[in-house]
Coordinates of C-alpha atoms in Angstrom, one line a residue:
Chain A
X1 CA -104.5 -66.2 -8.1
X2 CA -103.4 -65.9 -4.5
X3 CA -103.9 -68.8 -2.3
X4 CA -105.0 -68.0 1.2
X5 CA -102.6 -69.4 3.7
X6 CA -103.7 -69.4 7.3
X7 CA -100.8 -70.4 9.5
X8 CA -101.6 -71.8 12.9
X9 CA -98.8 -71.0 15.3
X10 CA -100.4 -73.2 18.0
X11 CA -99.9 -76.3 15.8
X12 CA -96.1 -76.3 16.1
X13 CA -96.5 -75.9 19.9
X14 CA -99.0 -78.7 20.0
X15 CA -96.6 -80.9 18.1
X16 CA -93.8 -79.9 20.4
X17 CA -95.9 -81.0 23.4
X18 CA -96.5 -84.4 21.8
X19 CA -92.9 -85.0 20.9
X20 CA -89.6 -83.2 21.5
X21 CA -88.5 -82.9 17.9
X22 CA -87.2 -79.7 16.4
X23 CA -88.6 -79.5 12.9
X24 CA -87.0 -76.1 12.4
X25 CA -83.6 -77.8 12.1
X26 CA -84.7 -79.1 8.7
X27 CA -82.9 -77.5 5.8
X28 CA -85.0 -79.3 3.1
X29 CA -82.2 -81.4 1.7
X30 CA -84.9 -84.0 0.7
X31 CA -82.8 -87.0 1.9
X32 CA -85.9 -88.3 3.9
X33 CA -88.0 -88.2 0.8
X34 CA -85.4 -89.9 -1.4
X35 CA -85.0 -92.8 0.9
X36 CA -88.7 -93.3 1.8
X37 CA -90.0 -96.6 0.5
X38 CA -93.6 -95.3 0.5
X39 CA -92.9 -92.0 -1.2
X40 CA -94.5 -93.2 -4.4
X41 CA -98.0 -93.4 -2.7
X42 CA -97.8 -90.2 -0.7
X43 CA -99.4 -86.9 -1.6
X44 CA -96.8 -84.8 0.2
X45 CA -93.2 -86.1 0.5
X46 CA -91.9 -86.4 4.0
X47 CA -89.8 -83.2 3.4
X48 CA -92.8 -81.3 2.2
X49 CA -94.8 -82.4 5.2
X50 CA -92.1 -81.2 7.5
X51 CA -92.0 -77.9 5.7
X52 CA -95.8 -77.5 5.9
X53 CA -95.6 -78.1 9.6
X54 CA -93.0 -75.3 9.9
X55 CA -95.3 -73.0 8.0
X56 CA -98.1 -73.8 10.4
X57 CA -100.3 -75.2 7.6
X58 CA -102.3 -77.4 9.9
X59 CA -105.2 -78.2 7.6
X60 CA -102.9 -79.3 4.8
X61 CA -100.9 -81.5 7.2
X62 CA -103.8 -83.1 9.0
X63 CA -105.6 -83.9 5.8
X64 CA -102.6 -85.4 4.1
X65 CA -102.3 -89.1 3.3
X66 CA -98.5 -89.0 4.0
X67 CA -98.4 -89.9 7.7
X68 CA -101.0 -92.7 7.2
X69 CA -98.8 -94.3 4.5
X70 CA -95.6 -94.1 6.7
X71 CA -94.5 -97.7 7.3
X72 CA -92.4 -96.6 10.3
X73 CA -89.3 -98.1 8.7
X74 CA -87.1 -95.4 10.4
X75 CA -85.0 -94.8 7.2
X76 CA -85.8 -91.0 7.3
X77 CA -85.0 -90.6 11.0
X78 CA -81.8 -92.6 10.5
X79 CA -80.5 -90.6 7.6
X80 CA -81.5 -87.0 8.4
X81 CA -78.3 -85.0 8.6
X82 CA -80.1 -82.6 11.0
X83 CA -81.3 -85.4 13.3
X84 CA -84.9 -84.5 12.8
X85 CA -86.8 -87.6 14.0
X86 CA -89.2 -87.6 11.0
X87 CA -90.8 -91.0 11.9
X88 CA -91.7 -89.6 15.3
X89 CA -93.3 -86.5 13.6
X90 CA -95.4 -88.9 11.5
X91 CA -96.7 -90.6 14.6
X92 CA -97.4 -87.3 16.4
X93 CA -99.3 -85.9 13.3
X94 CA -101.5 -89.1 13.3
X95 CA -102.2 -88.7 17.0
X96 CA -103.1 -85.0 16.6
X97 CA -105.3 -85.7 13.5
X98 CA -107.3 -88.3 15.4
X99 CA -107.6 -86.0 18.5
X100 CA -108.9 -83.2 16.3
X101 CA -111.5 -85.4 14.6
X102 CA -110.0 -85.1 11.1
X103 CA -111.3 -87.8 8.7
X104 CA -108.2 -89.9 7.8
X105 CA -107.4 -90.0 4.2
X106 CA -106.3 -93.7 4.4
X107 CA -109.2 -95.1 6.5
X108 CA -108.0 -98.8 6.3
X109 CA -104.8 -98.0 8.2
X110 CA -106.7 -96.5 11.1
X111 CA -109.2 -99.4 11.0
X112 CA -106.3 -101.8 11.4
X113 CA -104.8 -99.8 14.3
X114 CA -108.1 -99.7 16.2
X115 CA -108.8 -103.4 15.6
X116 CA -105.3 -104.3 16.8
X117 CA -105.5 -102.2 19.9
X118 CA -108.9 -103.6 20.9
X119 CA -107.5 -107.1 20.3
X120 CA -104.5 -106.4 22.6
X121 CA -106.7 -104.8 25.2
X122 CA -109.1 -107.8 25.4
X123 CA -106.7 -110.7 25.1
X124 CA -103.4 -109.3 26.3
X125 CA -101.8 -110.9 23.3
X126 CA -102.7 -110.8 19.6
X127 CA -105.4 -113.1 18.6
X128 CA -104.9 -112.9 14.8
X129 CA -108.2 -114.5 13.7
X130 CA -110.2 -112.2 15.9
X131 CA -108.2 -109.2 14.6
X132 CA -108.9 -110.2 11.0
X133 CA -112.7 -110.6 11.7
X134 CA -112.8 -107.2 13.5
X135 CA -110.9 -105.6 10.6
X136 CA -113.4 -107.0 8.1
X137 CA -116.3 -105.6 10.1
X138 CA -114.6 -102.2 10.0
X139 CA -113.6 -102.2 6.3
X140 CA -116.4 -104.3 4.9
X141 CA -113.9 -106.2 2.8
X142 CA -115.2 -109.6 3.6
X143 CA -113.5 -111.5 0.9
X144 CA -110.0 -110.0 1.1
X145 CA -107.3 -112.5 1.9
X146 CA -109.8 -115.3 2.5
X147 CA -107.8 -117.9 0.6
X148 CA -104.6 -116.8 2.4
X149 CA -106.4 -117.1 5.7
X150 CA -107.5 -120.7 4.9
X151 CA -103.9 -121.7 3.9
X152 CA -102.5 -120.2 7.1
X153 CA -105.1 -122.1 9.2
X154 CA -104.2 -125.4 7.4
X155 CA -100.5 -124.8 8.2
X156 CA -101.5 -124.3 11.8
X157 CA -100.3 -120.7 11.8
X158 CA -103.5 -119.2 13.0
X159 CA -105.2 -120.2 16.2
X160 CA -108.9 -120.9 16.0
X161 CA -109.5 -119.9 19.6
X162 CA -107.6 -117.2 21.5
X163 CA -105.3 -118.0 24.4
X164 CA -107.1 -116.4 27.2
X165 CA -105.8 -115.6 30.7
X166 CA -107.7 -113.4 33.1
X167 CA -104.6 -112.1 34.7
X168 CA -103.2 -111.0 31.4
X169 CA -106.4 -109.3 30.3
X170 CA -106.5 -107.5 33.6
X171 CA -103.0 -106.3 33.0
X172 CA -103.6 -104.8 29.6
X173 CA -107.1 -103.5 30.5
X174 CA -105.5 -101.6 33.4
X175 CA -102.7 -100.2 31.3
X176 CA -105.1 -99.0 28.6
X177 CA -107.4 -97.3 31.1
X178 CA -104.5 -95.7 33.1
X179 CA -103.0 -94.4 29.9
X180 CA -106.3 -92.8 28.8
X181 CA -106.8 -91.3 32.2
X182 CA -103.3 -89.8 32.1
X183 CA -103.8 -88.4 28.6
X184 CA -107.2 -86.9 29.7
X185 CA -105.4 -85.1 32.6
X186 CA -102.7 -83.7 30.3
X187 CA -105.3 -82.2 27.9
X188 CA -107.0 -80.4 30.8
Chain B
X1 CA -70.8 -122.1 30.2
X2 CA -74.5 -121.7 30.1
X3 CA -75.7 -118.2 29.3
X4 CA -79.1 -117.4 30.8
X5 CA -81.7 -115.1 29.3
X6 CA -85.3 -114.1 29.9
X7 CA -87.3 -114.9 26.7
X8 CA -90.0 -112.7 25.2
X9 CA -91.4 -114.6 22.2
X10 CA -94.0 -112.0 21.3
X11 CA -97.4 -112.8 19.7
X12 CA -96.0 -113.9 16.3
X13 CA -93.8 -116.7 17.7
X14 CA -96.9 -118.2 19.3
X15 CA -98.9 -118.2 16.0
X16 CA -97.7 -117.2 12.5
X17 CA -94.0 -117.8 13.3
X18 CA -94.0 -121.1 15.4
X19 CA -91.1 -122.3 13.3
X20 CA -89.0 -119.4 14.4
X21 CA -89.8 -120.2 18.1
X22 CA -89.1 -123.9 17.7
X23 CA -85.9 -123.5 15.7
X24 CA -84.5 -120.8 18.0
X25 CA -85.1 -122.9 21.0
X26 CA -83.4 -125.9 19.3
X27 CA -80.4 -123.9 18.3
X28 CA -80.1 -122.3 21.8
X29 CA -80.1 -125.8 23.4
X30 CA -77.0 -126.7 21.3
X31 CA -75.2 -123.5 22.1
X32 CA -75.8 -123.7 25.9
X33 CA -78.2 -120.7 25.8
X34 CA -80.8 -121.0 28.5
X35 CA -84.1 -119.3 27.7
X36 CA -86.8 -118.7 30.4
X37 CA -90.1 -117.3 29.0
X38 CA -91.2 -114.1 30.8
X39 CA -94.2 -115.2 32.9
X40 CA -97.5 -113.5 32.0
X41 CA -96.0 -111.4 29.1
X42 CA -98.3 -109.2 27.1
X43 CA -98.2 -107.8 23.5
X44 CA -95.6 -105.0 23.0
X45 CA -98.3 -102.8 21.3
X46 CA -96.5 -102.9 17.9
X47 CA -97.2 -100.1 15.2
X48 CA -100.8 -99.4 16.2
X49 CA -99.7 -98.4 19.7
X50 CA -97.0 -95.9 18.6
X51 CA -99.4 -94.5 15.9
X52 CA -102.1 -93.9 18.5
X53 CA -100.5 -93.0 21.9
X54 CA -96.9 -92.4 22.8
X55 CA -97.6 -93.2 26.4
X56 CA -99.2 -96.5 25.6
X57 CA -96.3 -97.5 23.2
X58 CA -93.9 -97.1 26.1
X59 CA -96.1 -98.6 28.8
X60 CA -96.7 -101.9 27.2
X61 CA -93.0 -102.8 26.6
X62 CA -92.1 -101.5 30.1
X63 CA -94.7 -103.7 31.6
X64 CA -93.0 -106.8 30.1
X65 CA -89.5 -105.6 31.1
X66 CA -90.8 -105.1 34.6
X67 CA -92.1 -108.7 34.6
X68 CA -88.7 -109.9 33.4
X69 CA -87.0 -107.9 36.1
X70 CA -89.3 -109.3 38.7
X71 CA -88.2 -112.8 37.5
X72 CA -84.6 -111.7 38.3
X73 CA -83.5 -111.4 34.7
X74 CA -80.8 -109.0 33.6
X75 CA -81.0 -109.7 29.9
X76 CA -84.0 -110.4 27.7
X77 CA -83.9 -111.9 24.3
X78 CA -86.5 -110.8 21.7
X79 CA -86.6 -112.7 18.3
X80 CA -89.2 -110.4 16.6
X81 CA -87.5 -107.3 15.2
X82 CA -90.7 -105.3 15.6
X83 CA -91.0 -106.1 19.3
X84 CA -87.2 -105.6 19.7
X85 CA -87.6 -102.1 18.2
X86 CA -90.5 -101.3 20.6
X87 CA -88.5 -102.4 23.6
X88 CA -85.5 -100.4 22.5
X89 CA -87.6 -97.3 22.0
X90 CA -89.3 -97.7 25.4
X91 CA -86.0 -97.9 27.2
X92 CA -84.5 -95.0 25.2
X93 CA -87.5 -92.7 25.9
X94 CA -87.6 -93.7 29.6
X95 CA -83.9 -92.7 29.9
X96 CA -84.2 -89.5 27.9
X97 CA -87.5 -88.1 29.2
X98 CA -87.9 -88.1 33.0
X99 CA -91.6 -87.1 32.8
X100 CA -92.5 -90.0 30.5
X101 CA -90.5 -92.3 32.7
X102 CA -92.4 -91.3 35.9
X103 CA -95.8 -91.5 34.1
X104 CA -95.0 -95.0 32.8
X105 CA -93.9 -96.2 36.2
X106 CA -97.1 -95.0 37.6
X107 CA -99.1 -96.7 34.9
X108 CA -97.3 -100.0 35.0
X109 CA -97.4 -99.9 38.8
X110 CA -93.9 -101.3 39.6
X111 CA -90.6 -100.0 40.7
X112 CA -89.0 -100.7 37.3
X113 CA -85.2 -100.2 37.5
X114 CA -84.4 -100.1 33.8
X115 CA -81.1 -102.0 34.1
X116 CA -82.3 -104.9 31.9
X117 CA -80.7 -105.3 28.5
X118 CA -82.7 -106.2 25.4
X119 CA -81.0 -108.4 22.8
X120 CA -82.0 -110.0 19.5
X121 CA -81.0 -113.7 19.0
X122 CA -78.5 -112.5 16.3
X123 CA -76.7 -110.5 19.0
X124 CA -76.8 -113.3 21.5
X125 CA -75.3 -115.8 19.0
X126 CA -72.8 -113.2 17.6
X127 CA -71.3 -113.0 21.1
X128 CA -70.2 -116.6 20.8
X129 CA -66.8 -117.4 19.4
X130 CA -66.9 -118.7 15.8
X131 CA -65.3 -121.9 16.9
X132 CA -68.4 -122.8 19.1
X133 CA -70.6 -122.4 16.0
X134 CA -68.3 -124.5 13.8
X135 CA -67.9 -127.3 16.3
X136 CA -71.7 -127.8 16.4
X137 CA -72.0 -128.3 12.6
X138 CA -73.0 -131.8 11.8
X139 CA -74.1 -131.4 8.3
X140 CA -72.9 -129.5 5.2
X141 CA -75.7 -127.6 3.4
X142 CA -73.4 -126.2 0.7
X143 CA -75.7 -126.6 -2.3
X144 CA -77.9 -123.8 -1.1
X145 CA -77.2 -120.1 -1.8
X146 CA -78.9 -117.5 0.3
X147 CA -79.2 -113.7 0.9
X148 CA -79.6 -112.3 4.4
X149 CA -82.5 -109.9 4.8
X150 CA -82.4 -107.8 8.0
X151 CA -85.4 -105.5 7.3
X152 CA -86.0 -102.1 8.9
X153 CA -86.1 -102.4 12.6
X154 CA -83.0 -104.4 13.6
X155 CA -80.5 -101.7 12.8
X156 CA -82.6 -98.5 12.6
X157 CA -82.4 -95.9 14.1
X158 CA -78.9 -96.7 15.4
X159 CA -78.8 -94.3 18.3
X160 CA -81.9 -96.1 19.7
X161 CA -81.3 -99.8 18.9
X162 CA -77.5 -99.9 18.8
X163 CA -77.7 -103.3 17.1
X164 CA -74.8 -105.6 18.2
X165 CA -73.1 -102.7 20.0
X166 CA -75.9 -102.6 22.6
X167 CA -75.2 -106.1 23.8
X168 CA -71.5 -105.6 24.6
X169 CA -69.9 -104.6 27.8
X170 CA -68.0 -102.4 27.3
X171 CA -69.8 -101.2 24.1
X172 CA -67.9 -102.1 20.9
X173 CA -68.5 -101.0 17.4
X174 CA -72.0 -102.1 16.3
X175 CA -73.1 -103.5 13.0
X176 CA -73.4 -101.2 9.9
X177 CA -76.8 -99.5 9.8
X178 CA -77.3 -99.7 6.1
X179 CA -75.2 -102.8 5.3
X180 CA -75.2 -105.1 8.3
X181 CA -73.2 -108.4 8.2
X182 CA -73.9 -110.1 11.6
X183 CA -76.3 -112.7 10.1
X184 CA -74.1 -113.2 7.1
X185 CA -71.2 -114.1 9.3
X186 CA -73.1 -116.4 11.6
X187 CA -74.5 -118.4 8.6
X188 CA -71.0 -118.5 7.0
X189 CA -69.7 -120.0 10.2
X190 CA -72.2 -122.8 10.0
X191 CA -71.3 -123.5 6.4
X192 CA -74.0 -121.8 4.5
X193 CA -73.2 -120.0 1.2
X194 CA -74.2 -116.4 1.6
X195 CA -74.4 -114.0 -1.4
X196 CA -74.1 -110.2 -1.4
X197 CA -77.1 -108.1 -2.4
X198 CA -78.4 -104.6 -2.0
X199 CA -81.8 -105.0 -0.3
X200 CA -80.5 -106.0 3.2
X201 CA -82.4 -103.3 5.1
X202 CA -85.1 -102.2 2.6
X203 CA -88.7 -102.2 3.9
X204 CA -91.1 -105.0 2.9
X205 CA -94.2 -103.0 3.9
X206 CA -94.2 -104.5 7.4
X207 CA -97.4 -103.6 9.3
X208 CA -99.3 -102.8 6.1
X209 CA -99.8 -106.6 5.5
X210 CA -103.5 -106.5 6.2
X211 CA -104.4 -102.8 5.6
X212 CA -102.4 -101.4 2.6
X213 CA -101.6 -104.8 1.0
X214 CA -100.9 -103.3 -2.4
X215 CA -97.9 -101.4 -0.8
X216 CA -96.6 -104.8 0.5
X217 CA -96.8 -106.3 -3.0
X218 CA -94.8 -103.3 -4.5
X219 CA -92.1 -103.3 -1.8
X220 CA -91.7 -107.0 -1.4
X221 CA -91.5 -107.5 -5.2
X222 CA -88.3 -105.4 -5.3
X223 CA -86.7 -107.5 -2.6
X224 CA -87.6 -110.8 -4.3
X225 CA -86.3 -109.4 -7.7
X226 CA -82.9 -108.5 -6.3
X227 CA -82.6 -111.8 -4.5
X228 CA -83.3 -113.7 -7.7
X229 CA -81.0 -111.5 -9.8
X230 CA -78.0 -112.2 -7.6
X231 CA -78.6 -115.9 -7.8
X232 CA -80.1 -116.7 -4.4
X233 CA -82.2 -119.9 -3.9
X234 CA -83.7 -118.5 -0.7
X235 CA -84.0 -115.4 1.5
X236 CA -83.0 -115.7 5.2
X237 CA -84.7 -113.5 7.8
X238 CA -84.6 -112.7 11.5
X239 CA -88.1 -111.2 12.0
X240 CA -91.6 -112.7 11.6
X241 CA -92.9 -109.7 9.6
X242 CA -89.9 -109.9 7.2
X243 CA -90.9 -113.5 6.8
X244 CA -94.7 -113.2 6.5
X245 CA -94.8 -110.6 3.7
X246 CA -92.5 -112.3 1.2
X247 CA -93.7 -115.8 2.2
X248 CA -97.4 -115.2 2.0
X249 CA -97.7 -112.7 -0.9
X250 CA -95.7 -114.3 -3.7
X251 CA -98.8 -115.6 -5.6
X252 CA -100.3 -112.1 -5.6
X253 CA -97.0 -110.6 -6.6
X254 CA -96.8 -113.0 -9.5
X255 CA -100.3 -112.1 -10.6
X256 CA -99.7 -108.4 -10.3
X257 CA -96.2 -108.2 -12.0
X258 CA -96.5 -111.2 -14.3
X259 CA -93.6 -112.9 -12.6
X260 CA -92.8 -116.4 -11.5
X261 CA -91.3 -116.1 -8.0
X262 CA -91.1 -119.3 -6.0
X263 CA -88.6 -118.2 -3.4
X264 CA -88.6 -119.8 0.0
X265 CA -88.0 -117.6 3.0
X266 CA -86.3 -119.2 6.0
X267 CA -85.5 -118.1 9.5
X268 CA -81.8 -118.0 10.1
X269 CA -82.3 -120.3 13.1
X270 CA -83.9 -122.9 10.8
X271 CA -80.8 -123.1 8.6
X272 CA -78.6 -123.1 11.7
X273 CA -80.7 -126.0 13.1
X274 CA -80.3 -128.0 9.9
X275 CA -76.6 -127.4 9.9
X276 CA -76.5 -128.6 13.6
X277 CA -78.1 -131.9 12.6
X278 CA -81.8 -131.3 13.3
X279 CA -84.2 -132.8 10.7
X280 CA -86.3 -130.6 8.4
X281 CA -89.4 -131.8 10.4
X282 CA -87.9 -130.6 13.6
X283 CA -87.1 -127.2 12.1
X284 CA -90.8 -127.0 10.8
X285 CA -89.6 -126.4 7.2
X286 CA -93.0 -127.4 5.9
X287 CA -94.7 -124.5 7.8
X288 CA -94.0 -122.0 5.0
X289 CA -96.5 -121.2 2.3
X290 CA -93.9 -120.8 -0.4
X291 CA -92.0 -124.0 -0.1
X292 CA -90.3 -125.7 -3.0
X293 CA -88.9 -129.1 -2.2
X294 CA -85.5 -127.4 -1.6
X295 CA -84.7 -128.4 2.0
X296 CA -87.4 -130.9 2.7
X297 CA -85.0 -133.9 2.2
X298 CA -81.9 -132.5 3.9
X299 CA -80.2 -135.3 5.8
X300 CA -82.2 -138.1 4.2
X301 CA -80.3 -138.2 0.9
X302 CA -77.1 -137.4 2.6
X303 CA -77.1 -140.3 5.0
X304 CA -77.7 -142.6 2.0
X305 CA -74.8 -141.0 0.1
X306 CA -72.3 -140.9 2.8
X307 CA -72.7 -144.4 4.1

């Protein structure tokens, strides 16, 4: 049976706009995949993901688990003999997937990212207990890590109330809104 | 001579890693390193920022560097390897991409010069002559055997972070990317027994602590296993995330892999502080979740024995 492949030439251009990384330098040695600590959980290895990008297989790439399971440990980018910054490609693919409204294959990671960024935007610094509560509302895993949280509180490692400073909140709020304005402009 | 640095503690050192903050400050005081906290610092954005918006991931660190510059600092010390990595990336991208640089300056709203250096405490301490470390040692902790765990982001990627090399003027050879030894040498100079092992720069799962926790168990288990196999009593770290995952997840790892790990994880500054004569209480040794009685009585028995 023949599989229909519908390459999307615009995808590579889009990726190139997001980051300046030349994926075409890749010669598929597989070093990135061999050293990747998360390879066991991915559906495509990092090298396969890079190859799929070169072929313009946008749907395959954006619906992969791989980029969501990248721990950003930078091993691939460090070891690549062709200096392809694979970790940066992973970030760009995540950003494009969200922009295109693709349902992420690993929803917990994106829930964590959203909860963290909201936390930073509001408080200027991380308020861990607030982050955990926000994450629980997003994932509905109310009992996960409850015992651990209590032990951390007892050790005085989690603050009950956030440290709030209006000046700091103003600083992060303004950075967040200016970034989204800028990104809105670039898209137009 | 006193060396002066701007200090960016980052969110962790104010919460889950208070013992790293306290012990680094205590060690710095002994070594004539003056730390001045960056006024009004904000979060560096960490992994969620660079996974969501490239511009945001540069703007947040640059905001902090601009604050440090405004406070007349030329060097900033960052103890969290994850923050350190974000600062290094922000500076690298600013220097290599004019467009991003201009956009970020506009967003942050300051005339950021970009001449400020970002250093990790290991780099700051590695600059000192070994004799300075040795003359501060007040206590022998020679019954403890440790392995040094550097994690992902201190050394990788080398062209961006330039670990150890980045702090030198003129630049000298940096530490090895895959097999760093800076922490090993510092601890050896204060009399700690350091063992060789092969998981120095392997990933613990980092930012997946709360989302993909099962990955953390898988990766952290490998690190604990190798540390135990080479005969280590403890793992020594220089990053709050490298600390949190192995320290908080050992019970779950034991349940999942049918193992019996009870391996304390110390910050390198805590061990330096103990060697410099601080008490275990001052070094907040009791803050860890995995804490066998190992170092709790350092100093107490010894004073009885030696007098």
